[in-house]
Amino acid sequence: ESLKLYKEGIKQIKEATAMIEEAKVTIKTIEQSHNE
């Protein structure tokens, strides 16, 4: 049971990390469009 929770936690962390990376790209794009 704890292994199942652990795997679910890892999956959620990976998803959150992917969302953060996407947000970083979005922020860079917005900053570049403001600087032009």
Tab-separated table of C-alpha atoms in Angstrom:
chain	number	residue	atom	x	y	z
A	1	GLU	CA	0.000	0.000	0.000
A	2	SER	CA	2.785	2.443	0.871
A	3	LEU	CA	4.536	1.560	-2.414
A	4	LYS	CA	1.359	2.493	-4.295
A	5	LEU	CA	1.242	5.848	-2.501
A	6	TYR	CA	4.945	6.373	-3.201
A	7	LYS	CA	4.481	5.715	-6.924
A	8	GLU	CA	1.475	8.043	-7.023
A	9	GLY	CA	3.525	10.737	-5.282
A	10	ILE	CA	6.381	10.378	-7.790
A	11	LYS	CA	3.893	10.636	-10.654
A	12	GLN	CA	2.412	13.836	-9.215
A	13	ILE	CA	5.870	15.333	-8.647
A	14	LYS	CA	6.825	14.598	-12.284
A	15	GLU	CA	3.591	16.204	-13.513
A	16	ALA	CA	4.144	19.269	-11.312
A	17	THR	CA	7.751	19.583	-12.520
A	18	ALA	CA	6.585	19.460	-16.144
A	19	MET	CA	4.036	22.204	-15.414
A	20	ILE	CA	6.740	24.367	-13.796
A	21	GLU	CA	9.018	23.932	-16.833
A	22	GLU	CA	6.151	24.948	-19.134
A	23	ALA	CA	5.467	27.998	-16.961
A	24	LYS	CA	9.139	29.038	-17.158
A	25	VAL	CA	8.985	28.916	-20.960
A	26	THR	CA	5.755	30.931	-20.951
A	27	ILE	CA	7.285	33.562	-18.660
A	28	LYS	CA	10.370	33.872	-20.897
A	29	THR	CA	8.144	34.291	-23.952
A	30	ILE	CA	6.098	37.006	-22.217
A	31	GLU	CA	9.238	38.830	-21.055
A	32	GLN	CA	10.724	38.740	-24.563
A	33	SER	CA	7.513	40.099	-26.097
A	34	HIS	CA	7.541	42.971	-23.585
A	35	ASN	CA	11.196	43.800	-24.325
A	36	GLU	CA	10.688	44.125	-28.086
